[in-house]
Coordinates of C-alpha atoms and ligand atoms in Angstrom, one line a residue:
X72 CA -38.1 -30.2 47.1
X73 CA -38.7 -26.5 46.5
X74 CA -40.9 -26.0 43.1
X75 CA -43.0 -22.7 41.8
X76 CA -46.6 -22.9 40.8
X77 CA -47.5 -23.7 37.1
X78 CA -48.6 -19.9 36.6
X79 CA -45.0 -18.8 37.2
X80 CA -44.0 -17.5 34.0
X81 CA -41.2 -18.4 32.5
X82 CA -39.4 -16.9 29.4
X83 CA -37.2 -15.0 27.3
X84 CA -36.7 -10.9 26.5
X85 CA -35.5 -8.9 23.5
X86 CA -34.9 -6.0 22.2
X87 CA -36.1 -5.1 18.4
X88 CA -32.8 -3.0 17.5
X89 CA -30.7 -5.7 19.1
X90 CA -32.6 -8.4 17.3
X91 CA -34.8 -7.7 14.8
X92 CA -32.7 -5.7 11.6
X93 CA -35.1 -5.2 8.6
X94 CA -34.5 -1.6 9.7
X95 CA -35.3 -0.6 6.1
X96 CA -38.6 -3.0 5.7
X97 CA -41.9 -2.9 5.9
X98 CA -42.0 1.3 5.9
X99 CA -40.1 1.6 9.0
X100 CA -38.9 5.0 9.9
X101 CA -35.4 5.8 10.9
X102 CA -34.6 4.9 15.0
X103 CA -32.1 6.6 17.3
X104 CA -30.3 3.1 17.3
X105 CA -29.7 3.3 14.2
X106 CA -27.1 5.9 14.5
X107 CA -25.2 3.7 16.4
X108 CA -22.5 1.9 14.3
X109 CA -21.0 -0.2 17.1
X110 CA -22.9 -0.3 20.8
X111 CA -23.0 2.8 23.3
X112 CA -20.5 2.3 25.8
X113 CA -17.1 3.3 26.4
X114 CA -14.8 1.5 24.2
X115 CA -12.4 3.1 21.0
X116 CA -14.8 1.1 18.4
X117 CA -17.8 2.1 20.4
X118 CA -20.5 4.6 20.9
X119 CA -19.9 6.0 17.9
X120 CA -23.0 8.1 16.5
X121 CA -21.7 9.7 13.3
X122 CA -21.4 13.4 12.3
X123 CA -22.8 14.8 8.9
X124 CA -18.8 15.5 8.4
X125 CA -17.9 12.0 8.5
X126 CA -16.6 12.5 12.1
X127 CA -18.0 10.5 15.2
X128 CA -19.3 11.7 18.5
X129 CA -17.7 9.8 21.1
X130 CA -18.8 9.9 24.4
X131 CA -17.8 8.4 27.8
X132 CA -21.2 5.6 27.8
X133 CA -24.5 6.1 26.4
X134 CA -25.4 7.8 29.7
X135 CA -23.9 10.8 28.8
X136 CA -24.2 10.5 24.8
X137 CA -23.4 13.0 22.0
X138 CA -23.0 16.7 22.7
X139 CA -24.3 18.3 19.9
X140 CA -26.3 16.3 16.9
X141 CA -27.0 18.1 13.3
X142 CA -29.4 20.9 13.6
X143 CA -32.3 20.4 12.2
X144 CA -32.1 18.1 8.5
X145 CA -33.0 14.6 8.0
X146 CA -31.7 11.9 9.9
X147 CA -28.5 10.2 7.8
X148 CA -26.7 7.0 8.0
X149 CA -23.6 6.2 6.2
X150 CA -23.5 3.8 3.9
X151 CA -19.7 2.2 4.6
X152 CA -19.8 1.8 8.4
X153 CA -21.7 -1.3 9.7
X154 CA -24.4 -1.0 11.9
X155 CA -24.9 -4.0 13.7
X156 CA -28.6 -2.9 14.5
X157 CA -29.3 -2.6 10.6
X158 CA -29.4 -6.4 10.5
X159 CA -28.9 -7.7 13.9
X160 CA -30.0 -11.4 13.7
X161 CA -32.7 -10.5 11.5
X162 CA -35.8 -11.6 13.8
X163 CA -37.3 -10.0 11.8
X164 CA -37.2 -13.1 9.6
X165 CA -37.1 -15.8 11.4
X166 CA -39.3 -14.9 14.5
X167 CA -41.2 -17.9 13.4
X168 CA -38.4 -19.9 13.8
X169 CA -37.2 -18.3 16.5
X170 CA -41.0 -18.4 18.6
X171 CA -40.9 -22.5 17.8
X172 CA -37.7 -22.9 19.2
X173 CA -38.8 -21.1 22.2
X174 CA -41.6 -22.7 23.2
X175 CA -39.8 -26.0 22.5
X176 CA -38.0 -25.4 25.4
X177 CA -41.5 -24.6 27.6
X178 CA -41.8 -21.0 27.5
X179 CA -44.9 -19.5 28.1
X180 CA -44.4 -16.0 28.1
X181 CA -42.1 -13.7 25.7
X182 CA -40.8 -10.4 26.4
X183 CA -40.0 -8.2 23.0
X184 CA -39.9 -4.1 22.1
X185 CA -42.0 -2.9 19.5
X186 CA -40.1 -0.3 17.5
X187 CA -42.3 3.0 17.6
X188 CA -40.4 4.0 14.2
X189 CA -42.2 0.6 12.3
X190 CA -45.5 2.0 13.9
X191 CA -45.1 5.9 13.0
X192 CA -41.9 6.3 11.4
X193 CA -41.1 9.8 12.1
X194 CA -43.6 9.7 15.0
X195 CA -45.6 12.7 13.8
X196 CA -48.1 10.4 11.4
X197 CA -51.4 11.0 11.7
X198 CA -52.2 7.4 10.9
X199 CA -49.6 4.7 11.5
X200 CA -47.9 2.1 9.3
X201 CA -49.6 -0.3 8.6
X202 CA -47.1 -3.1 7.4
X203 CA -45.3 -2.6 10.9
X204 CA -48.1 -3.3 12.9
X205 CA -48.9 -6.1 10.8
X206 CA -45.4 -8.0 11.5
X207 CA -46.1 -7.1 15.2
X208 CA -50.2 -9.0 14.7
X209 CA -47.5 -12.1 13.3
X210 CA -45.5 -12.1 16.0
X211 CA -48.1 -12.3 18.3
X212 CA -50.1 -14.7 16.4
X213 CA -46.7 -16.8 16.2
X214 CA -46.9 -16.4 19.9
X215 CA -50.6 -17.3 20.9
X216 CA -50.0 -20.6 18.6
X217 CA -48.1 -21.7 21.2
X218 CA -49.5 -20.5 24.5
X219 CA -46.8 -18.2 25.1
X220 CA -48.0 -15.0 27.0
X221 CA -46.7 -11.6 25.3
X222 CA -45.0 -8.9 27.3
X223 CA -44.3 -6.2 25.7
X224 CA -42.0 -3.2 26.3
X225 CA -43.6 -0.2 24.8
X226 CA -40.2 1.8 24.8
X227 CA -36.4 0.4 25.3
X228 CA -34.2 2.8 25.4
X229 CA -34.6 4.6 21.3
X230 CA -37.4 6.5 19.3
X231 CA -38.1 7.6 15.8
X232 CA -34.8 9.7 14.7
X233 CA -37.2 12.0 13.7
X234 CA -38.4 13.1 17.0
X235 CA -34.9 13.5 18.2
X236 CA -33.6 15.5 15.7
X237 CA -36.5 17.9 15.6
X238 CA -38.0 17.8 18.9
X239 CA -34.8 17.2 21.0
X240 CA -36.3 13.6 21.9
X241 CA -38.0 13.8 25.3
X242 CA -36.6 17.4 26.3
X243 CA -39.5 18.1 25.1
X244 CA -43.6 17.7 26.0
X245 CA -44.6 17.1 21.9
X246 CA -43.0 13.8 22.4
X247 CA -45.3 12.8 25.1
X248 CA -48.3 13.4 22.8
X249 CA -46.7 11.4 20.0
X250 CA -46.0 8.7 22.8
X251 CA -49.4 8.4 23.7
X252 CA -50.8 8.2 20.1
X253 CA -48.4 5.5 19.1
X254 CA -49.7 3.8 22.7
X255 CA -52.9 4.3 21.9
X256 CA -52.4 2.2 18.4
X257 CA -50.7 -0.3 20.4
X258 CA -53.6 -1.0 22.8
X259 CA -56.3 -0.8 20.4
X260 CA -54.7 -3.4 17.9
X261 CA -53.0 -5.8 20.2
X262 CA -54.7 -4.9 23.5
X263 CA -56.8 -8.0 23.4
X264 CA -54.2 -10.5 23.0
X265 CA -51.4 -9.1 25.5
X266 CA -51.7 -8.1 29.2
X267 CA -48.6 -7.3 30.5
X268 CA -47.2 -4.0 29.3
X269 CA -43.7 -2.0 30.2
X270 CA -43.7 1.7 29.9
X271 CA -39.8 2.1 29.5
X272 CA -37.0 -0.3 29.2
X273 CA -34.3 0.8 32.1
X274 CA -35.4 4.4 32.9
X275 CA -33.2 4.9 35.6
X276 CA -30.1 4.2 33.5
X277 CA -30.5 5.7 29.9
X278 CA -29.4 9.2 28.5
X279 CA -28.4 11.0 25.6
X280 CA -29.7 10.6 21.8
X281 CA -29.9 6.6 21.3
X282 CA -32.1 6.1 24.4
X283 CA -34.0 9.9 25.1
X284 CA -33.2 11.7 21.6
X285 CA -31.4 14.0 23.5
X286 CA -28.9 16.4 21.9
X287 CA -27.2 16.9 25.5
X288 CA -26.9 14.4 28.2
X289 CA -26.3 16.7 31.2
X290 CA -28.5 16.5 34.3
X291 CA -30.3 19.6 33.4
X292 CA -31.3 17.7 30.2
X293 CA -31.5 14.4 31.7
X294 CA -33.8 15.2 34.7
X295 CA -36.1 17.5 32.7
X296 CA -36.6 14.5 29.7
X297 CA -37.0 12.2 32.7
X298 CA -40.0 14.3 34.0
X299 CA -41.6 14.5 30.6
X300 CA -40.7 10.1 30.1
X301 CA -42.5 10.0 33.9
X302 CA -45.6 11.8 32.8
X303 CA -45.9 9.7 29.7
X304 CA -45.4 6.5 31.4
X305 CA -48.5 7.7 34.3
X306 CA -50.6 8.5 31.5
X307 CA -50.0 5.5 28.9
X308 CA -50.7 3.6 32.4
X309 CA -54.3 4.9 32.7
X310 CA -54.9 5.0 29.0
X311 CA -54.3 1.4 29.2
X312 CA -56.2 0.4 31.9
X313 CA -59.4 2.3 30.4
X314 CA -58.7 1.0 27.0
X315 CA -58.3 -3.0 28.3
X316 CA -59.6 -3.8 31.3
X317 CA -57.4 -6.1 33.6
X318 CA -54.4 -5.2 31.6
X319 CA -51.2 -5.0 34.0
X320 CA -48.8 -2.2 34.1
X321 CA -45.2 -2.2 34.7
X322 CA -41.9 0.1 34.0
X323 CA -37.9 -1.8 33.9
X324 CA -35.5 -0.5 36.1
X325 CA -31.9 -1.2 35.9
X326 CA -31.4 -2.6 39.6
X327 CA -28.2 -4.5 39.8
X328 CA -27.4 -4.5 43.5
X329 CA -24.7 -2.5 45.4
X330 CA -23.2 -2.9 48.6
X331 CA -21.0 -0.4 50.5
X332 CA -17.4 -1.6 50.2
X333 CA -17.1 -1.1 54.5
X334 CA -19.1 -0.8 57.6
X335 CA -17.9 2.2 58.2
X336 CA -20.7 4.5 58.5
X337 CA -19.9 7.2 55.8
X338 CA -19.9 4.1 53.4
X339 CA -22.7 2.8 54.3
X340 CA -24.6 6.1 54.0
X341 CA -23.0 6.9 50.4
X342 CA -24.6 3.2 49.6
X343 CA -28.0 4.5 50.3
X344 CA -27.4 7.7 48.0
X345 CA -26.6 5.6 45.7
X346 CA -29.2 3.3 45.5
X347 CA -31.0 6.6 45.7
X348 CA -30.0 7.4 42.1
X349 CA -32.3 4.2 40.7
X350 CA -35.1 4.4 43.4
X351 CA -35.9 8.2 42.5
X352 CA -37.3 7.0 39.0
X353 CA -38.9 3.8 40.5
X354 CA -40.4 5.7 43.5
X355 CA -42.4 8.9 41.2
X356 CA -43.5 5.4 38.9
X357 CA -45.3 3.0 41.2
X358 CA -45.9 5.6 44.3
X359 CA -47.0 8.0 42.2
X360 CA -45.1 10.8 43.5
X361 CA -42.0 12.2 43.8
X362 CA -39.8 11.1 47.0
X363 CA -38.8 13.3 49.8
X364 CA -35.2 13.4 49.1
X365 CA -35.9 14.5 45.3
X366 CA -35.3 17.8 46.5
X367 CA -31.8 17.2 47.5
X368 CA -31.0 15.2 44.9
X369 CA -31.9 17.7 41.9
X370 CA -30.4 20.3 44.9
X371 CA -27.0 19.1 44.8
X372 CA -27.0 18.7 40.4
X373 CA -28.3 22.6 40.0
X374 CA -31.7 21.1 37.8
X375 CA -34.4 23.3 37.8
X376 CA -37.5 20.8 36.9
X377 CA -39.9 22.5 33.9
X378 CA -43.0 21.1 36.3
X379 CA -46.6 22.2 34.9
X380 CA -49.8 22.7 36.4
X381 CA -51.6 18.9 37.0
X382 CA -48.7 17.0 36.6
X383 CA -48.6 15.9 40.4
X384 CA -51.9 14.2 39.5
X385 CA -51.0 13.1 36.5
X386 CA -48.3 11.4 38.4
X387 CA -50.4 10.3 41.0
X388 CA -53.3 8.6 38.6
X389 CA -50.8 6.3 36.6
X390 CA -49.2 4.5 39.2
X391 CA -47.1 0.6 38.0
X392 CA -49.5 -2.5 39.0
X393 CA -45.6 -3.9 39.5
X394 CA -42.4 -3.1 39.2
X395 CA -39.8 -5.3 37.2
X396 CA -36.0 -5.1 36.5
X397 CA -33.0 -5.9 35.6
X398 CA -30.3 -7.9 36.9
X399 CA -27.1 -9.0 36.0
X400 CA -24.4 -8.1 38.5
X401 CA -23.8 -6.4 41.7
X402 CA -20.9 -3.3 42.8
X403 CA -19.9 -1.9 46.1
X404 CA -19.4 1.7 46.5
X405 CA -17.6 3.8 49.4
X406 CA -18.1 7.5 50.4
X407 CA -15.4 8.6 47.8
X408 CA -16.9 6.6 45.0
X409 CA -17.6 7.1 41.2
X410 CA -21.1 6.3 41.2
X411 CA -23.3 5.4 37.9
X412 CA -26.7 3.1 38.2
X413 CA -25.2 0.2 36.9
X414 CA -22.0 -0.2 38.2
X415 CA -19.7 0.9 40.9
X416 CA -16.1 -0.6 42.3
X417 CA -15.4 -4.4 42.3
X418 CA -16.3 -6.9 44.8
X419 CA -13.2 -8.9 46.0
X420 CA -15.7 -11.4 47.1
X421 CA -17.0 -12.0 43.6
X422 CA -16.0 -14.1 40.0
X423 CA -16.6 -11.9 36.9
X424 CA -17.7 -12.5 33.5
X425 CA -15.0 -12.1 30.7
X426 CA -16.6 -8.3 30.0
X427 CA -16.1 -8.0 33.9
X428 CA -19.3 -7.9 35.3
X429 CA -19.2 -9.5 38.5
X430 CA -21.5 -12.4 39.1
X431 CA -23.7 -12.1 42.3
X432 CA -26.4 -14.6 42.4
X433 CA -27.6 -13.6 46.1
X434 CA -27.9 -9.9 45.2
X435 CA -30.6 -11.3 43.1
X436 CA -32.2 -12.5 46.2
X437 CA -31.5 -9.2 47.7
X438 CA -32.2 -7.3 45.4
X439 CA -36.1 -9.2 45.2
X440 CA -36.4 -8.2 48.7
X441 CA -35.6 -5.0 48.9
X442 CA -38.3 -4.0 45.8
X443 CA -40.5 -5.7 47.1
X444 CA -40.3 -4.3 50.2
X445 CA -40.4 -1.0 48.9
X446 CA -43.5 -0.7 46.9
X447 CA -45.4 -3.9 48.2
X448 CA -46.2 -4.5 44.3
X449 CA -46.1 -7.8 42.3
X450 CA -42.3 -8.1 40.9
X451 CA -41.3 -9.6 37.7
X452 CA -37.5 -9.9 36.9
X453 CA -37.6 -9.1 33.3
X454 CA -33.7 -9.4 32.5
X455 CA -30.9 -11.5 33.9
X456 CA -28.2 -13.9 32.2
X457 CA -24.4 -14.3 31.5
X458 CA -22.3 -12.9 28.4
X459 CA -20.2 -15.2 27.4
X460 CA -18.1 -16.2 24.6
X461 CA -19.1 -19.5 23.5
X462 CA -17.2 -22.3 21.1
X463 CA -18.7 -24.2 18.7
X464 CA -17.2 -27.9 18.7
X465 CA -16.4 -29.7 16.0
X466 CA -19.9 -31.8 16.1
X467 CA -21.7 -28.4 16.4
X468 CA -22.5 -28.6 20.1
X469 CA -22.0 -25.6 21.9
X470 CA -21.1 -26.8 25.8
X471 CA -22.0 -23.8 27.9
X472 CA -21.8 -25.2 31.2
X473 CA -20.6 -21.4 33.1
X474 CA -24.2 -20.4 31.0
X475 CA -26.0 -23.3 33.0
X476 CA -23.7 -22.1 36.6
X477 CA -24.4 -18.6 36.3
X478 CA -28.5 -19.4 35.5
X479 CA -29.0 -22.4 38.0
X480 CA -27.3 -20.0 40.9
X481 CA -30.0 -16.9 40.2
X482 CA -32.6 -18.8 39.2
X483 CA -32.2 -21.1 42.9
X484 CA -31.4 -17.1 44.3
X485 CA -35.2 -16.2 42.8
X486 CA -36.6 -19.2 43.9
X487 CA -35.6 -18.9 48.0
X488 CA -37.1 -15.1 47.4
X489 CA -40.1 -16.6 46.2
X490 CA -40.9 -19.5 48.3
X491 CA -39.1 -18.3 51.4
X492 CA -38.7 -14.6 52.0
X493 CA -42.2 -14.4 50.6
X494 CA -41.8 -12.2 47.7
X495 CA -44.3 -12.5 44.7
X496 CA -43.3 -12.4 41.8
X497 CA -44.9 -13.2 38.2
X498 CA -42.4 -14.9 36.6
X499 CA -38.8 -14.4 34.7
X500 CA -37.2 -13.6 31.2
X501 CA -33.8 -14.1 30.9
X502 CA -32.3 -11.7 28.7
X503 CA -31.4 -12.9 25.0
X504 CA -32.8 -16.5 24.9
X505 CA -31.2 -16.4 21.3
X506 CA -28.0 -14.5 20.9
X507 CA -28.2 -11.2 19.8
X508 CA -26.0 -8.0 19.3
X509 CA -25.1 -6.6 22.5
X510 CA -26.2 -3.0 23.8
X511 CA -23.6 -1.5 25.0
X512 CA -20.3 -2.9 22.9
X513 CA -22.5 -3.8 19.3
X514 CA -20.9 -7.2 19.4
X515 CA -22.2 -10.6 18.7
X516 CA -19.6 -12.5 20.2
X517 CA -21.3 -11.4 23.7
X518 CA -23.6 -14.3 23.7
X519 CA -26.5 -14.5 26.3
X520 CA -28.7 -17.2 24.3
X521 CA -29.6 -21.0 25.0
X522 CA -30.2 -20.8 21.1
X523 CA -26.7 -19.9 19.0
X524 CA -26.7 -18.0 16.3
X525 CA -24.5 -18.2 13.8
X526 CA -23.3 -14.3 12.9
X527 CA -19.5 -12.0 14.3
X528 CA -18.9 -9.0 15.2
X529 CA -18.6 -8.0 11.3
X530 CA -22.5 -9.2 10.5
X531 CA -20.8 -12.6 9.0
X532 CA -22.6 -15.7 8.9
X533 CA -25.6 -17.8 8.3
X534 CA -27.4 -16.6 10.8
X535 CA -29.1 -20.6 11.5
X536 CA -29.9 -21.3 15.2
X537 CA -29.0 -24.1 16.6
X538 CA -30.0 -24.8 20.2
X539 CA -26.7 -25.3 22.9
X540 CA -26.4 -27.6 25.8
X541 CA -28.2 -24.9 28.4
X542 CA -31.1 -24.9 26.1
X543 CA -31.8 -28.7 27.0
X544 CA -31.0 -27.4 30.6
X545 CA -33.4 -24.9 30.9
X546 CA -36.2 -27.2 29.5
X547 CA -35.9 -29.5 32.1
X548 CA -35.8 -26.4 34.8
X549 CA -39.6 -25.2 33.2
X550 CA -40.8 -28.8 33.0
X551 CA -40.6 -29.1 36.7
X552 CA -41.1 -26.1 37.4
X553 CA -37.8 -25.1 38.8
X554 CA -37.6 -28.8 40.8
X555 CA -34.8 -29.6 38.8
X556 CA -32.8 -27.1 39.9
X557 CA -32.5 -28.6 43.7
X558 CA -30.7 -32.3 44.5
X559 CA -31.5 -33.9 48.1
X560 CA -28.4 -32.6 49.9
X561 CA -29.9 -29.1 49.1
X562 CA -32.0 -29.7 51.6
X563 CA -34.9 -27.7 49.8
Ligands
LIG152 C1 -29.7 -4.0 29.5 C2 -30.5 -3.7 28.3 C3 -30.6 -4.7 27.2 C4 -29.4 -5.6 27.1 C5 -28.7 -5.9 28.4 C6 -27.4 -6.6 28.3 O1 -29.1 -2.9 30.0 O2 -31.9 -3.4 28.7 O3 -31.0 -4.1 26.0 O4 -28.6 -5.4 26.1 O5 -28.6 -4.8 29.3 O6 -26.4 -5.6 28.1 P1 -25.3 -5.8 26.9 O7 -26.0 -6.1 25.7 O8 -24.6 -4.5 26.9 O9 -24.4 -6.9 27.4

């Protein structure tokens, strides 16, 4: 039966505002996240980044954030509102823990964001913090105890509050100098003891303050901070390769699949415009250059790129060594549809999850393919699991059986890519291997993990882990490597 190679790595991926609180410790700076009092998407309790006067911006999702920030000041944070990132499920604390229970289950790699506000808190230092890159040295330390490979994301989606407030975030080229410096601090300290790195966390689908320190979020805005995040990205890339040799390269895209809703030819055209909207950011990061049909695309929004000089080679030099991803769900789209990168219209085809994402296991397969086919680069899926709402019984079990249906179907979808369609690809995190707050509604009761934790929606609870029945599951999965995911009448 069908089984991947030892190498295959196999693991779990965080985020530090969704996981690690402590955002007052150790000298860390304010973060962009930090604003946020209760996730970033569309929702009344939601994406609510608060005005000096008490009064919240609301915006439609995170990918079109606040319009207008203070002016100027210091970053503030009121004191009465809770802010599930403040605390989160304190990883901070018990990564220890957390790391042991991981590799308990036969991890051996683990994917985590390093919060550039713990390094240089307003990101302007001229020397960085030294007690945040300390707790990053323990983490990894935690990490090499137990074999587990590091992979770390250098930027998901937030940066010093600082640099938004006074810089306007990546609007602007200063920040791509304070990028690199805080990169630079990153390779020299840990570049030894991690080789896979991610630029950016989800390029293709994040605007606005939290994510780009943006005081505007429209297409002007978004494409020009985009440019400036591309050019940072090319050049942390060959900063990194000179500073550790062998080290490996990638940026995350937010890829869930999407079909056209009909065969009918305007449909199917509008599906490849669509698709467009993601692979524009993937294709200037691993080709190295901006696609042909840029032109139209920036065309039809009225942006006016702010291109220097050199930055086509710049560009060009700092090409991905792969190109990972994230996937949870798939959407169709016809010519008359709404279109943002992560979801479209329903699929009459497909289940949902209870926050209605539909559940597409073969659009993983797909969606494998068709990256790969594209750049002709190593892949690595770097997010994919189910939110779910999860019961603790009475004997403390947690029996998450539609957690161990939706991961056996993708991870049997990931496994025909690999050992049938041919596709390589270096190995899978599934997002949150230990619940954590969720991204885009600030709730805990969105679980992902195969490790509980025990903490609501108000930041109640103990916050002890206690492993649930798909943890168990998934050990048996890595132990052989993926063998146990296939029974005889399979037939592979
Ligand atoms: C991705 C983000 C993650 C994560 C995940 C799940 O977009 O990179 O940070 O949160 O989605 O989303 P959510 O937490 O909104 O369920």
């Amino acid at each position: 039966m069908m089984k991947l190679s030892k190498e295959f790595l196999w693991g779990g991926a965080i985020a530090d505002f969704q996981a690690e609180g402590g955002y007052q410790e150790g000298g860390r700076g304010l973060s962009t996240h930090d604003f946020e009092s209760a996730g970033s998407v569309d929702h009344p309790r939601c994406n609510t980044v608060l005005m000096p006067d008490g009064s919240c911006a609301t915006a439609k999702s995170h990918f079109f954030g606040p319009d207008s920030l203070p002016e100027g000041g210091q970053p503030f944070v009121f004191p009465d509102r809770y802010y599930p990132s403040h605390k989160a499920v304190d990883f901070y604390h018990h990564y220890k823990e957390d790391i042991a229970l991981m590799a308990g289950m036969g991890y051996n790699v683990f994917r985590f964001s390093i919060c550039w506000s713990r390094i240089y808190p307003t990101g302007e230092e001229a020397t960085p913090n030294e007690a945040g890159l300390r707790f990053y040295e323990q983490v990894l330390d935690e990490l090499e105890k137990y074999g587990m490979e590091p992979l770390i994301t250098i930027h998901h989606d937030e940066l010093p509050a600082a640099l938004a407030l006074r810089y306007d975030g990546w609007s602007s080229r200063h920040t791509i100098d304070c990028y690199l410096r805080y990169c630079r601090t990153l390779f020299e300290r840990f570049g030894k003891r991690c080789r896979y790195w991610l630029t950016f966390n989800e390029i293709n689908a994040v605007r606005g303050f939290a994510a780009c320190g943006t005081r505007k979020a429209d297409d002007q805005t978004h494409y020009n901070a985009a440019h400036n995040m591309f050019l940072a990205s090319a050049q942390a890339v060959q900063l990194g390769h000179e500073m550790m040799p062998g080290s490996q390269f990638g940026a995350m895209y937010a890829l869930s699949e999407i079909y056209p809703a009909t065969c009918k030819q305007e449909d199917v055209f509008r599906r490849m415009q669509c698709r467009r909207e993601s692979w524009y950011f993937a294709d200037v990061m691993a080709r190295g250059a901006y696609p042909a049909y840029a032109a139209d695309l920036l065309r039809r929004r009225g942006v006016t790129l702010h291109t220097e000089p050199g930055d086509d080679a710049i560009l060009k030099a700092g090409a991905l060594d792969f190109v990972s991803f994230s996937y949870y769900r798939s959407c169709t789209v016809n010519a008359h549809s709404k279109f943002n990168v992560v979801g479209g219209d329903a699929n009459p085809y497909l289940p949902s999850t209870p926050w209605g994402w539909p559940i597409d296991p073969l659009g993983l397969r797909y969606c494998m393919n068709e990256v790969y086919d594209r750049y002709q680069k190593p892949i690595f899926i770097v997010e994919n699991g189910l939110g779910a709402i999860d019961k603790v019984e009475a004997d403390g079990t947690i029996q998450d059986d539609y957690r161990i249906d939706y991961l056996r179907d993708h991870l049997r979808a990931m496994m025909e890519a690999i050992l049938i369609d041919g596709v390589p690809c270096l190995g899978y995190t599934m997002w949150g291997p230990f619940d954590l707050v969720s991204l885009s509604t600030g709730e805990m009761k969105k679980r992902y993990g195969v490790i509980y934790v025990d903490m609501d929606d108000a930041g109640n609870g103990t916050l002890a882990r206690h492993p649930k029945k798909s943890y168990y599951w998934m050990k048996e999965v890595i132990a052989s490597p993926g063998e146990s995911l296939w029974t005889e009448k399979d037939g592979h």
